[in-house]
Amino acid sequence: MEIAAASNTLPSRLMRHLMRREAQVYWRGIPHGTLDLWPQTVHVLTQVLLLWLCYYVNSILVVVVVVVVVV
């Protein structure tokens, strides 16, 4: 009973409302959610590009080392 009463107090109701509202804004992109996603998207794409580049450069270095050792 105490837990139910505590979860229904004004601060907790306000926090739930704000969290719900923030989630709606984030997912719907209203009014700023869509713009907020761009930095995250660019960050993720940059990380993927850097990982791919490191893999590619590493592969080239391995081939060069193998060719130098064999020759």
mmCIF file with all atom_site columns, C-alpha atoms in Angstrom:
data_model
loop_
_atom_site.group_PDB
_atom_site.id
_atom_site.type_symbol
_atom_site.label_atom_id
_atom_site.label_alt_id
_atom_site.label_comp_id
_atom_site.label_asym_id
_atom_site.label_entity_id
_atom_site.label_seq_id
_atom_site.pdbx_PDB_ins_code
_atom_site.Cartn_x
_atom_site.Cartn_y
_atom_site.Cartn_z
_atom_site.occupancy
_atom_site.B_iso_or_equiv
_atom_site.pdbx_formal_charge
_atom_site.auth_seq_id
_atom_site.auth_comp_id
_atom_site.auth_asym_id
_atom_site.auth_atom_id
_atom_site.pdbx_PDB_model_num
ATOM 1  C CA . MET A 1 1  ? 0.000  0.000   0.000   1.00 0.00 ? 1  MET A CA 1
ATOM 2  C CA . GLU A 1 2  ? 2.800  2.418   0.857   1.00 0.00 ? 2  GLU A CA 1
ATOM 3  C CA . ILE A 1 3  ? 4.532  1.792   -2.459  1.00 0.00 ? 3  ILE A CA 1
ATOM 4  C CA . ALA A 1 4  ? 1.324  2.457   -4.365  1.00 0.00 ? 4  ALA A CA 1
ATOM 5  C CA . ALA A 1 5  ? 0.751  5.627   -2.370  1.00 0.00 ? 5  ALA A CA 1
ATOM 6  C CA . ALA A 1 6  ? 4.341  6.770   -2.864  1.00 0.00 ? 6  ALA A CA 1
ATOM 7  C CA . SER A 1 7  ? 4.201  6.184   -6.608  1.00 0.00 ? 7  SER A CA 1
ATOM 8  C CA . ASN A 1 8  ? 1.105  8.338   -6.840  1.00 0.00 ? 8  ASN A CA 1
ATOM 9  C CA . THR A 1 9  ? 2.545  11.459  -5.228  1.00 0.00 ? 9  THR A CA 1
ATOM 10 C CA . LEU A 1 10 ? 2.800  14.681  -7.169  1.00 0.00 ? 10 LEU A CA 1
ATOM 11 C CA . PRO A 1 11 ? 6.582  14.561  -7.853  1.00 0.00 ? 11 PRO A CA 1
ATOM 12 C CA . SER A 1 12 ? 6.446  11.001  -9.162  1.00 0.00 ? 12 SER A CA 1
ATOM 13 C CA . ARG A 1 13 ? 3.379  11.732  -11.299 1.00 0.00 ? 13 ARG A CA 1
ATOM 14 C CA . LEU A 1 14 ? 5.080  14.823  -12.672 1.00 0.00 ? 14 LEU A CA 1
ATOM 15 C CA . MET A 1 15 ? 8.253  12.854  -13.414 1.00 0.00 ? 15 MET A CA 1
ATOM 16 C CA . ARG A 1 16 ? 6.280  10.129  -15.199 1.00 0.00 ? 16 ARG A CA 1
ATOM 17 C CA . HIS A 1 17 ? 4.457  12.769  -17.222 1.00 0.00 ? 17 HIS A CA 1
ATOM 18 C CA . LEU A 1 18 ? 7.706  14.502  -18.194 1.00 0.00 ? 18 LEU A CA 1
ATOM 19 C CA . MET A 1 19 ? 9.390  11.222  -19.125 1.00 0.00 ? 19 MET A CA 1
ATOM 20 C CA . ARG A 1 20 ? 6.394  10.190  -21.205 1.00 0.00 ? 20 ARG A CA 1
ATOM 21 C CA . ARG A 1 21 ? 6.319  13.585  -22.911 1.00 0.00 ? 21 ARG A CA 1
ATOM 22 C CA . GLU A 1 22 ? 10.047 13.484  -23.615 1.00 0.00 ? 22 GLU A CA 1
ATOM 23 C CA . ALA A 1 23 ? 9.680  10.017  -25.130 1.00 0.00 ? 23 ALA A CA 1
ATOM 24 C CA . GLN A 1 24 ? 6.866  11.253  -27.368 1.00 0.00 ? 24 GLN A CA 1
ATOM 25 C CA . VAL A 1 25 ? 8.917  14.233  -28.485 1.00 0.00 ? 25 VAL A CA 1
ATOM 26 C CA . TYR A 1 26 ? 11.925 12.006  -29.139 1.00 0.00 ? 26 TYR A CA 1
ATOM 27 C CA . TRP A 1 27 ? 10.114 9.390   -31.194 1.00 0.00 ? 27 TRP A CA 1
ATOM 28 C CA . ARG A 1 28 ? 7.755  11.653  -33.109 1.00 0.00 ? 28 ARG A CA 1
ATOM 29 C CA . GLY A 1 29 ? 10.298 14.330  -33.787 1.00 0.00 ? 29 GLY A CA 1
ATOM 30 C CA . ILE A 1 30 ? 7.989  17.085  -32.502 1.00 0.00 ? 30 ILE A CA 1
ATOM 31 C CA . PRO A 1 31 ? 9.166  19.792  -32.354 1.00 0.00 ? 31 PRO A CA 1
ATOM 32 C CA . HIS A 1 32 ? 12.896 19.176  -32.067 1.00 0.00 ? 32 HIS A CA 1
ATOM 33 C CA . GLY A 1 33 ? 13.298 15.398  -31.936 1.00 0.00 ? 33 GLY A CA 1
ATOM 34 C CA . THR A 1 34 ? 14.189 15.037  -35.604 1.00 0.00 ? 34 THR A CA 1
ATOM 35 C CA . LEU A 1 35 ? 16.933 17.637  -35.399 1.00 0.00 ? 35 LEU A CA 1
ATOM 36 C CA . ASP A 1 36 ? 18.285 16.008  -32.245 1.00 0.00 ? 36 ASP A CA 1
ATOM 37 C CA . LEU A 1 37 ? 18.724 12.717  -34.103 1.00 0.00 ? 37 LEU A CA 1
ATOM 38 C CA . TRP A 1 38 ? 21.113 14.183  -36.690 1.00 0.00 ? 38 TRP A CA 1
ATOM 39 C CA . PRO A 1 39 ? 24.163 14.529  -34.403 1.00 0.00 ? 39 PRO A CA 1
ATOM 40 C CA . GLN A 1 40 ? 23.653 10.964  -33.163 1.00 0.00 ? 40 GLN A CA 1
ATOM 41 C CA . THR A 1 41 ? 23.266 9.671   -36.725 1.00 0.00 ? 41 THR A CA 1
ATOM 42 C CA . VAL A 1 42 ? 26.384 11.493  -37.905 1.00 0.00 ? 42 VAL A CA 1
ATOM 43 C CA . HIS A 1 43 ? 28.299 10.204  -34.875 1.00 0.00 ? 43 HIS A CA 1
ATOM 44 C CA . VAL A 1 44 ? 27.301 6.581   -35.547 1.00 0.00 ? 44 VAL A CA 1
ATOM 45 C CA . LEU A 1 45 ? 28.056 6.863   -39.266 1.00 0.00 ? 45 LEU A CA 1
ATOM 46 C CA . THR A 1 46 ? 31.452 8.380   -38.484 1.00 0.00 ? 46 THR A CA 1
ATOM 47 C CA . GLN A 1 47 ? 32.263 5.515   -36.128 1.00 0.00 ? 47 GLN A CA 1
ATOM 48 C CA . VAL A 1 48 ? 31.207 2.929   -38.717 1.00 0.00 ? 48 VAL A CA 1
ATOM 49 C CA . LEU A 1 49 ? 33.275 4.670   -41.389 1.00 0.00 ? 49 LEU A CA 1
ATOM 50 C CA . LEU A 1 50 ? 36.330 4.798   -39.125 1.00 0.00 ? 50 LEU A CA 1
ATOM 51 C CA . LEU A 1 51 ? 35.964 1.123   -38.210 1.00 0.00 ? 51 LEU A CA 1
ATOM 52 C CA . TRP A 1 52 ? 35.647 0.195   -41.883 1.00 0.00 ? 52 TRP A CA 1
ATOM 53 C CA . LEU A 1 53 ? 38.658 2.342   -42.754 1.00 0.00 ? 53 LEU A CA 1
ATOM 54 C CA . CYS A 1 54 ? 40.747 0.761   -39.978 1.00 0.00 ? 54 CYS A CA 1
ATOM 55 C CA . TYR A 1 55 ? 39.750 -2.713  -41.165 1.00 0.00 ? 55 TYR A CA 1
ATOM 56 C CA . TYR A 1 56 ? 40.580 -1.823  -44.774 1.00 0.00 ? 56 TYR A CA 1
ATOM 57 C CA . VAL A 1 57 ? 43.959 -0.278  -43.909 1.00 0.00 ? 57 VAL A CA 1
ATOM 58 C CA . ASN A 1 58 ? 44.749 -3.207  -41.623 1.00 0.00 ? 58 ASN A CA 1
ATOM 59 C CA . SER A 1 59 ? 43.936 -5.655  -44.429 1.00 0.00 ? 59 SER A CA 1
ATOM 60 C CA . ILE A 1 60 ? 46.216 -3.777  -46.826 1.00 0.00 ? 60 ILE A CA 1
ATOM 61 C CA . LEU A 1 61 ? 49.034 -3.753  -44.258 1.00 0.00 ? 61 LEU A CA 1
ATOM 62 C CA . VAL A 1 62 ? 48.681 -7.497  -43.694 1.00 0.00 ? 62 VAL A CA 1
ATOM 63 C CA . VAL A 1 63 ? 48.851 -8.145  -47.444 1.00 0.00 ? 63 VAL A CA 1
ATOM 64 C CA . VAL A 1 64 ? 51.905 -5.879  -47.797 1.00 0.00 ? 64 VAL A CA 1
ATOM 65 C CA . VAL A 1 65 ? 53.683 -7.602  -44.897 1.00 0.00 ? 65 VAL A CA 1
ATOM 66 C CA . VAL A 1 66 ? 52.909 -11.060 -46.305 1.00 0.00 ? 66 VAL A CA 1
ATOM 67 C CA . VAL A 1 67 ? 54.137 -10.042 -49.769 1.00 0.00 ? 67 VAL A CA 1
ATOM 68 C CA . VAL A 1 68 ? 57.323 -8.505  -48.342 1.00 0.00 ? 68 VAL A CA 1
ATOM 69 C CA . VAL A 1 69 ? 58.023 -11.568 -46.191 1.00 0.00 ? 69 VAL A CA 1
ATOM 70 C CA . VAL A 1 70 ? 57.335 -14.014 -49.034 1.00 0.00 ? 70 VAL A CA 1
ATOM 71 C CA . VAL A 1 71 ? 59.330 -12.044 -51.607 1.00 0.00 ? 71 VAL A CA 1
#
